[in-house]
Short mmCIF file of C-alpha atoms and ligand atoms in Angstrom, two decimals:
data_model
loop_
_atom_site.label_atom_id
_atom_site.label_comp_id
_atom_site.label_asym_id
_atom_site.label_seq_id
_atom_site.Cartn_x
_atom_site.Cartn_y
_atom_site.Cartn_z
CA MET U 1 -0.10 -0.22 -0.08
CA SER U 2 1.54 3.44 -1.15
CA LYS U 3 1.73 5.77 1.55
CA THR U 4 -0.59 9.54 1.78
CA PRO U 5 1.18 12.36 1.95
CA ILE U 6 1.18 14.63 4.64
CA GLY U 7 2.28 17.90 5.25
CA ILE U 8 4.23 19.95 9.05
CA LEU U 9 3.86 22.75 9.97
CA GLY U 10 5.54 24.36 12.21
CA ALA U 11 7.58 20.77 11.47
CA THR U 12 11.06 22.76 13.00
CA GLY U 13 9.62 23.10 16.74
CA VAL U 14 9.25 20.83 20.06
CA VAL U 15 6.07 19.44 18.93
CA GLY U 16 7.04 19.40 15.17
CA GLN U 17 10.01 17.11 15.43
CA ARG U 18 8.43 14.57 17.13
CA PHE U 19 6.34 14.80 13.98
CA ILE U 20 9.46 14.12 12.27
CA GLN U 21 10.38 11.48 14.89
CA MET U 22 6.84 10.24 15.39
CA LEU U 23 5.77 9.63 11.42
CA GLU U 24 9.60 8.86 10.25
CA HIS U 25 8.53 4.22 9.68
CA HIS U 26 4.55 5.14 10.22
CA PRO U 27 2.70 2.66 7.70
CA TRP U 28 0.40 4.88 6.47
CA PHE U 29 1.28 8.63 6.85
CA GLU U 30 4.90 9.95 5.14
CA VAL U 31 6.47 13.27 5.74
CA ALA U 32 6.87 15.04 2.12
CA TRP U 33 6.20 18.79 2.86
CA LEU U 34 7.94 21.24 5.73
CA ALA U 35 7.52 24.68 7.29
CA ALA U 36 7.91 27.00 8.91
CA SER U 37 9.24 30.42 9.52
CA ASP U 38 10.18 33.12 6.90
CA ARG U 39 13.32 32.66 9.51
CA SER U 40 13.63 29.32 7.47
CA GLU U 41 11.76 29.14 4.74
CA GLY U 42 14.48 27.83 2.62
CA LYS U 43 16.58 25.93 4.45
CA THR U 44 17.60 22.71 4.22
CA TYR U 45 15.26 20.73 7.67
CA ALA U 46 18.82 20.16 9.30
CA GLU U 47 19.85 24.00 8.10
CA ALA U 48 16.24 24.44 10.35
CA VAL U 49 16.14 22.81 12.95
CA ARG U 50 17.69 22.57 16.16
CA TRP U 51 17.37 19.50 16.81
CA ARG U 52 16.10 18.25 20.08
CA LEU U 53 15.78 14.69 20.80
CA LYS U 54 17.92 11.71 21.27
CA THR U 55 17.27 10.30 17.77
CA ALA U 56 18.79 11.08 14.74
CA ILE U 57 16.46 13.61 11.93
CA PRO U 58 15.56 10.97 9.75
CA ALA U 59 18.14 11.04 7.04
CA LYS U 60 15.51 11.56 4.37
CA ILE U 61 14.47 14.52 6.20
CA ALA U 62 17.24 17.02 6.18
CA GLY U 63 18.22 16.91 3.48
CA LEU U 64 13.87 18.71 2.47
CA LYS U 65 13.65 22.46 2.33
CA VAL U 66 12.04 24.51 4.64
CA SER U 67 8.84 25.66 2.13
CA PRO U 68 7.50 28.80 2.75
CA ALA U 69 3.84 28.15 4.85
CA THR U 70 0.85 28.59 2.41
CA PRO U 71 -1.35 26.35 0.75
CA GLN U 72 0.29 26.50 -2.83
CA GLY U 73 2.12 22.96 -2.95
CA ALA U 74 0.98 21.08 0.97
CA PRO U 75 -0.13 18.17 1.62
CA LYS U 76 -3.91 17.95 1.02
CA ILE U 77 -3.47 16.26 5.11
CA ILE U 78 -1.23 18.81 7.60
CA PHE U 79 -0.16 18.62 10.90
CA ALA U 80 0.10 21.60 12.46
CA ALA U 81 1.84 23.11 15.32
CA LEU U 82 1.78 26.35 14.95
CA ASP U 83 1.94 29.65 18.39
CA SER U 84 -1.79 30.09 19.02
CA ALA U 85 -1.82 33.76 17.55
CA ILE U 86 0.09 32.42 14.26
CA ALA U 87 -2.26 28.61 14.51
CA ALA U 88 -5.97 31.46 14.32
CA GLU U 89 -4.60 32.69 10.85
CA MET U 90 -3.23 30.08 9.31
CA GLU U 91 -4.98 26.56 10.42
CA PRO U 92 -8.14 28.60 8.36
CA ARG U 93 -6.48 28.71 4.89
CA PHE U 94 -5.13 25.64 4.82
CA ALA U 95 -8.75 23.94 5.72
CA GLU U 96 -9.85 26.55 3.27
CA ALA U 97 -7.84 25.66 0.55
CA GLY U 98 -9.21 21.85 0.70
CA CYS U 99 -6.52 20.25 3.90
CA ALA U 100 -7.93 18.21 6.61
CA VAL U 101 -5.68 20.46 9.12
CA VAL U 102 -4.81 18.02 12.17
CA SER U 103 -3.86 20.93 15.04
CA ASN U 104 -2.18 20.89 17.77
CA SER U 105 -2.83 24.57 19.29
CA SER U 106 -5.37 25.70 21.03
CA ALA U 107 -7.13 27.96 18.85
CA LEU U 108 -9.74 26.64 17.38
CA ARG U 109 -10.11 24.06 20.25
CA MET U 110 -13.10 25.80 21.80
CA GLN U 111 -15.39 27.15 18.44
CA SER U 112 -17.93 24.89 19.04
CA ASP U 113 -17.55 23.44 14.56
CA VAL U 114 -14.33 21.74 15.85
CA PRO U 115 -14.47 18.47 17.09
CA LEU U 116 -11.66 18.60 20.39
CA VAL U 117 -10.97 14.86 20.33
CA ILE U 118 -9.48 12.17 22.10
CA PRO U 119 -10.27 8.73 20.00
CA GLU U 120 -9.99 6.83 22.97
CA VAL U 121 -12.70 9.07 24.76
CA ASN U 122 -15.23 11.24 22.06
CA ALA U 123 -14.07 9.94 18.33
CA ALA U 124 -18.22 10.54 18.18
CA HIS U 125 -17.02 14.44 17.57
CA ILE U 126 -15.41 14.17 14.61
CA GLN U 127 -18.59 14.58 12.79
CA LEU U 128 -18.20 18.01 13.18
CA ILE U 129 -16.27 18.18 11.41
CA GLU U 130 -19.25 18.05 9.35
CA THR U 131 -20.55 21.51 10.20
CA GLN U 132 -17.60 23.22 8.96
CA ALA U 133 -18.27 25.93 6.39
CA TRP U 134 -14.68 24.51 5.48
CA ARG U 135 -15.97 21.39 4.84
CA LYS U 136 -18.76 22.16 2.74
CA GLN U 137 -17.09 24.79 0.65
CA SER U 138 -13.93 23.30 -0.06
CA GLY U 139 -14.00 19.80 1.46
CA GLY U 140 -10.82 21.59 4.36
CA TYR U 141 -12.44 21.75 7.91
CA VAL U 142 -9.53 21.69 11.66
CA VAL U 143 -9.59 18.25 13.63
CA THR U 144 -7.82 19.59 17.40
CA ASN U 145 -6.63 17.90 20.33
CA PRO U 146 -6.49 19.18 23.49
CA ASN U 147 -3.99 20.96 25.53
CA CYS U 148 -1.00 18.50 27.22
CA SER U 149 -2.12 18.93 30.76
CA ALA U 150 -6.37 18.63 29.77
CA ILE U 151 -5.15 14.77 27.78
CA GLY U 152 -3.45 12.52 30.89
CA LEU U 153 -6.67 14.23 32.89
CA VAL U 154 -9.37 13.41 30.99
CA LEU U 155 -7.70 10.03 29.58
CA ALA U 156 -7.89 9.20 33.99
CA LEU U 157 -11.41 10.37 34.13
CA ALA U 158 -13.23 9.15 31.51
CA PRO U 159 -12.65 5.53 32.97
CA ILE U 160 -13.69 6.86 36.19
CA TYR U 161 -17.06 9.54 34.20
CA ARG U 162 -18.19 6.49 32.60
CA ARG U 163 -18.69 3.93 35.70
CA PHE U 164 -19.57 6.28 38.53
CA GLY U 165 -20.44 10.36 37.17
CA LEU U 166 -18.53 13.60 39.14
CA GLU U 167 -19.44 16.42 40.41
CA ALA U 168 -16.35 18.05 40.77
CA VAL U 169 -12.57 17.62 40.34
CA MET U 170 -9.54 19.26 41.27
CA ALA U 171 -6.45 19.98 39.09
CA VAL U 172 -2.47 21.16 40.89
CA THR U 173 0.26 20.41 38.30
CA MET U 174 3.81 20.37 38.12
CA GLN U 175 4.01 20.99 34.03
CA ALA U 176 8.09 20.45 32.44
CA VAL U 177 9.13 22.55 30.15
CA SER U 178 9.17 21.11 26.71
CA GLY U 179 5.77 21.61 27.39
CA ALA U 180 6.47 26.15 26.81
CA GLY U 181 8.45 25.24 23.41
CA TYR U 182 11.58 25.29 22.00
CA PRO U 183 14.45 27.48 23.82
CA GLY U 184 11.30 28.15 25.82
CA VAL U 185 11.20 29.12 29.57
CA ALA U 186 14.75 30.79 29.98
CA SER U 187 16.94 27.41 32.44
CA LEU U 188 17.89 31.31 34.94
CA ASP U 189 13.89 31.72 35.52
CA ILE U 190 13.13 28.02 35.57
CA LEU U 191 16.67 26.12 37.95
CA GLY U 192 15.87 25.77 40.56
CA ASN U 193 12.77 27.15 40.74
CA VAL U 194 9.27 26.55 40.55
CA ILE U 195 6.42 28.76 38.65
CA PRO U 196 3.19 29.32 39.88
CA TYR U 197 2.16 30.20 36.01
CA ILE U 198 1.33 29.72 33.38
CA LYS U 199 -0.25 31.32 30.69
CA ASN U 200 -4.69 30.68 30.34
CA GLU U 201 -3.31 27.09 30.90
CA GLU U 202 -5.80 26.90 33.26
CA GLU U 203 -8.67 28.27 31.72
CA LYS U 204 -7.32 25.29 28.60
CA MET U 205 -7.38 22.92 31.33
CA GLN U 206 -11.47 23.57 32.73
CA GLU U 207 -12.32 23.93 29.53
CA GLU U 208 -11.99 21.96 27.07
CA THR U 209 -11.59 18.97 30.06
CA GLN U 210 -16.04 19.63 30.41
CA LYS U 211 -15.86 19.48 26.00
CA LEU U 212 -14.30 16.37 25.71
CA LEU U 213 -15.89 14.84 28.08
CA GLY U 214 -19.16 16.35 26.83
CA LYS U 215 -21.98 14.41 24.88
CA MET U 216 -22.64 15.05 21.42
CA ASN U 217 -25.83 16.34 20.18
CA GLY U 218 -27.35 16.32 17.05
CA SER U 219 -24.62 18.65 15.69
CA SER U 220 -22.84 20.65 18.73
CA VAL U 221 -21.31 19.44 21.43
CA ILE U 222 -23.00 19.56 25.45
CA PRO U 223 -20.08 20.43 27.56
CA ALA U 224 -19.74 17.87 30.82
CA GLU U 225 -21.24 19.31 33.80
CA PHE U 226 -19.02 18.73 37.21
CA ALA U 227 -17.02 21.54 38.95
CA MET U 228 -13.78 22.03 38.07
CA SER U 229 -10.46 23.89 39.15
CA ALA U 230 -7.30 23.82 38.28
CA GLN U 231 -3.89 24.86 39.52
CA CYS U 232 -0.86 25.00 37.00
CA ASN U 233 2.51 24.39 37.98
CA ARG U 234 6.20 24.66 35.91
CA VAL U 235 8.38 22.80 37.00
CA ALA U 236 12.22 21.62 36.05
CA VAL U 237 11.68 18.23 34.35
CA GLU U 238 12.67 17.76 30.79
CA ASP U 239 9.37 15.64 29.56
CA GLY U 240 6.22 14.57 31.25
CA HIS U 241 3.30 16.66 32.88
CA THR U 242 2.38 14.94 36.45
CA GLU U 243 -1.53 16.54 38.12
CA SER U 244 -2.01 15.95 41.52
CA ILE U 245 -5.77 15.05 41.16
CA SER U 246 -8.73 14.80 43.23
CA ILE U 247 -12.42 13.79 42.62
CA ARG U 248 -16.03 13.40 43.92
CA LEU U 249 -17.99 10.75 42.14
CA LYS U 250 -21.70 10.48 41.88
CA SER U 251 -22.37 7.54 42.66
CA LYS U 252 -20.05 5.67 45.61
CA ALA U 253 -16.73 3.29 44.16
CA LYS U 254 -14.19 1.10 46.29
CA PRO U 255 -10.42 1.80 45.78
CA GLU U 256 -10.36 -2.28 43.67
CA GLU U 257 -13.55 -0.60 40.96
CA ILE U 258 -11.81 2.73 39.92
CA ILE U 259 -8.38 0.76 39.51
CA ALA U 260 -10.06 -2.01 37.36
CA ALA U 261 -11.72 1.36 34.84
CA TRP U 262 -8.09 2.15 35.03
CA ASN U 263 -6.59 -0.43 33.79
CA GLU U 264 -9.63 -2.48 32.26
CA PHE U 265 -10.27 1.06 29.37
CA ARG U 266 -9.61 -0.22 25.97
CA SER U 267 -11.89 2.02 23.74
CA GLU U 268 -11.66 2.59 19.72
CA PRO U 269 -8.73 2.85 18.99
CA GLN U 270 -7.52 0.05 20.34
CA GLU U 271 -10.55 -1.90 18.53
CA MET U 272 -9.57 -0.83 15.54
CA LYS U 273 -5.96 -1.42 15.63
CA LEU U 274 -4.29 1.91 15.35
CA PRO U 275 -0.99 1.85 14.65
CA SER U 276 0.00 4.73 17.60
CA ALA U 277 -3.03 3.50 19.83
CA PRO U 278 -1.34 2.71 22.75
CA GLU U 279 -2.55 -1.15 23.89
CA LYS U 280 -3.50 0.15 27.95
CA PRO U 281 -4.60 3.40 27.43
CA VAL U 282 -4.43 4.23 31.36
CA VAL U 283 -2.45 1.92 33.68
CA TYR U 284 -2.56 1.89 36.86
CA LEU U 285 0.88 1.27 38.88
CA GLU U 286 0.98 -0.28 42.27
CA ALA U 287 3.83 1.22 44.07
CA ALA U 288 2.96 3.48 46.23
CA ASP U 289 5.88 6.26 44.62
CA ARG U 290 4.91 6.58 41.56
CA PRO U 291 4.99 7.22 38.46
CA GLN U 292 7.30 9.88 38.00
CA PRO U 293 8.43 11.06 34.97
CA ARG U 294 11.61 9.86 35.10
CA PHE U 295 10.40 6.17 35.19
CA ASP U 296 7.07 6.24 33.45
CA ILE U 297 6.48 8.90 30.43
CA GLU U 298 7.98 6.15 28.18
CA MET U 299 4.83 3.75 28.83
CA GLY U 300 3.33 2.98 25.72
CA ALA U 301 5.38 4.88 23.87
CA GLY U 302 4.69 7.92 25.67
CA MET U 303 1.37 7.08 24.78
CA THR U 304 -0.19 5.12 27.26
CA THR U 305 -1.39 7.06 30.50
CA ALA U 306 -0.01 6.85 33.97
CA VAL U 307 -1.84 7.25 37.33
CA GLY U 308 -0.71 5.82 41.20
CA ARG U 309 -1.35 6.67 44.41
CA LEU U 310 -4.60 5.99 44.86
CA ARG U 311 -6.34 6.95 47.95
CA PRO U 312 -9.47 8.62 49.74
CA CYS U 313 -9.36 13.32 49.70
CA GLY U 314 -10.07 14.66 52.92
CA VAL U 315 -12.01 17.29 51.28
CA LEU U 316 -13.94 15.73 48.52
CA ASP U 317 -14.08 11.06 47.59
CA TRP U 318 -10.19 10.51 46.32
CA LYS U 319 -7.09 11.29 45.55
CA PHE U 320 -4.29 9.69 43.02
CA THR U 321 -1.73 11.47 40.63
CA VAL U 322 -2.01 11.35 36.90
CA LEU U 323 1.61 11.56 34.64
CA SER U 324 1.14 11.51 30.88
CA HIS U 325 4.38 12.96 27.85
CA ASN U 326 3.65 16.26 27.15
CA THR U 327 4.73 15.45 23.32
CA ILE U 328 4.10 12.26 22.43
CA ARG U 329 -0.11 12.07 24.19
CA GLY U 330 0.00 15.24 24.84
CA ALA U 331 0.58 16.96 21.45
CA ALA U 332 2.20 14.75 18.09
CA GLY U 333 1.41 11.61 19.55
CA ALA U 334 -2.28 13.33 20.07
CA ALA U 335 -1.82 14.12 16.48
CA VAL U 336 -1.38 11.44 14.88
CA LEU U 337 -3.80 9.38 16.78
CA ASN U 338 -6.35 11.92 15.31
CA ALA U 339 -4.92 11.52 11.70
CA GLU U 340 -5.39 7.82 11.92
CA LEU U 341 -8.66 7.82 12.86
CA LEU U 342 -10.29 10.37 10.83
CA LYS U 343 -8.01 8.32 8.61
CA ALA U 344 -9.57 4.95 10.00
CA GLN U 345 -13.55 6.88 9.30
CA GLY U 346 -12.92 7.36 5.65
CA TYR U 347 -12.73 11.47 6.63
CA LEU U 348 -8.47 11.50 4.46
CA ALA U 349 -9.85 9.91 1.28
N1 NAP W 401 5.51 21.10 23.61
C1 NAP W 401 3.52 21.07 23.82
O1 NAP W 401 4.67 20.06 25.05
C2 NAP W 401 2.91 21.04 23.19
C3 NAP W 401 2.10 20.06 23.32
C4 NAP W 401 0.50 20.76 23.40
C5 NAP W 401 0.20 21.64 22.64
N2 NAP W 401 1.11 22.71 22.19
C6 NAP W 401 0.86 23.47 20.96
O2 NAP W 401 1.73 23.14 20.18
C7 NAP W 401 2.56 24.54 18.85
C8 NAP W 401 3.13 24.95 18.91
O3 NAP W 401 4.44 24.71 20.17
P1 NAP W 401 6.19 23.51 20.70
O4 NAP W 401 5.90 23.32 21.58
O5 NAP W 401 6.05 23.65 18.91
O6 NAP W 401 6.57 25.66 19.70
P2 NAP W 401 7.79 26.18 19.49
O7 NAP W 401 8.27 25.34 19.86
O8 NAP W 401 7.73 27.06 19.52
O9 NAP W 401 7.50 25.73 17.84
C9 NAP W 401 6.79 26.66 16.56
C10 NAP W 401 7.01 26.75 15.79
O10 NAP W 401 6.34 27.39 14.71
C11 NAP W 401 6.83 27.91 13.80
N3 NAP W 401 6.94 29.88 13.37
C12 NAP W 401 6.27 30.33 14.62
N4 NAP W 401 5.77 31.69 13.61
C13 NAP W 401 5.64 31.30 12.30
C14 NAP W 401 5.26 31.98 11.14
N5 NAP W 401 4.59 33.30 11.27
N6 NAP W 401 4.64 31.11 10.46
C15 NAP W 401 4.72 30.01 10.18
N7 NAP W 401 5.54 29.23 11.76
C16 NAP W 401 6.08 30.02 12.29
C17 NAP W 401 8.25 28.18 14.57
O11 NAP W 401 9.49 27.76 12.92
P3 NAP W 401 11.05 29.10 13.58
O12 NAP W 401 11.60 27.40 13.30
O13 NAP W 401 10.82 28.92 11.73
O14 NAP W 401 10.82 29.82 14.40
C18 NAP W 401 8.39 26.73 15.31
O15 NAP W 401 8.15 25.56 13.93
C19 NAP W 401 1.84 25.70 20.13
O16 NAP W 401 -0.07 26.27 20.00
C20 NAP W 401 1.81 25.30 21.65
O17 NAP W 401 0.75 25.53 22.26
C21 NAP W 401 2.60 22.05 22.53
#
């Protein structure tokens, strides 16, 4: 089977690099086009990028020229990893030109006709594509994946929400520096330090969680209803967002029932055997001091959310710890899995 050519917008950034790494041996998609800012345009990828990953730049990609970030000459499937201010202008331009834009950016996530999707949680929301004006006019559309902290949280909440319901969620994050892009936070600001502020992050976690767990009603999503509060901190960790979560359930559950809900959680991507779907989307770790970014971030090739430390909460019902890889499950891997779902559902024909 010949592979489908795809393009990457923002190919030189932290997330763009992960796309290139994850797509090197992808069975369905092949990187055929790269674009970034005009600082990079016209250079080879190897000249333009400050490659920060431990594997080498794939030989075929190193010599590819960075194209202008315009739809002319671009493939019809675009993975986008642009800053949100730029994405807000550029993603609609590509969708208008008939491209399927699979985006990481927050720019359009909360737009009512744009699906915000985690394939294990709300694959049905993909059908919002059909309500988009771009789709009707040119066949193009935009699909988004959530914020890198929301995704780990929602993968941990979804199995519990489905079995027991949720009344309240409190989340405190400890977010890795790679979440801020490259060069991101200055070393003098973060070394030996914790920064208790990430612009717009708490709002994104709250609203995206409720949209992701919401239900399709005709041609729109009704957000899930529970009280939700997030507090977000940047810490001196390279990769991996850790989150301390407290929840109040709608119906009572024993700890072993909650752990079973996590460990048994399987969904469409596992049933369809999508290439980037982890065998287990959520795994509960029994050790008292896990999960930890240093040891647990690569579970399921970075696509599995690790959960641990389930115990009673003195304020709500239960508390636990969540760990998720921010540039894989929280960004490039999330978008690749969304594209695989789109292909499996016939949207990339
Ligand atoms: N890092 C994470 O963990 C993470 C997780 C989830 C979502 N996201 C989201 O993903 C997006 C990308 O994040 P990142 O961390 O990869 O950022 P980044 O490292 O700062 O990379 C930004 C990319 O955008 C390109 N760019 C900048 N201005 C441009 C322009 N005017 N036209 C075209 N391209 C332009 C840059 O190209 P040059 O190299 O040429 O400047 C670079 O390729 C953001 O919206 C971010 O919020 C990031």
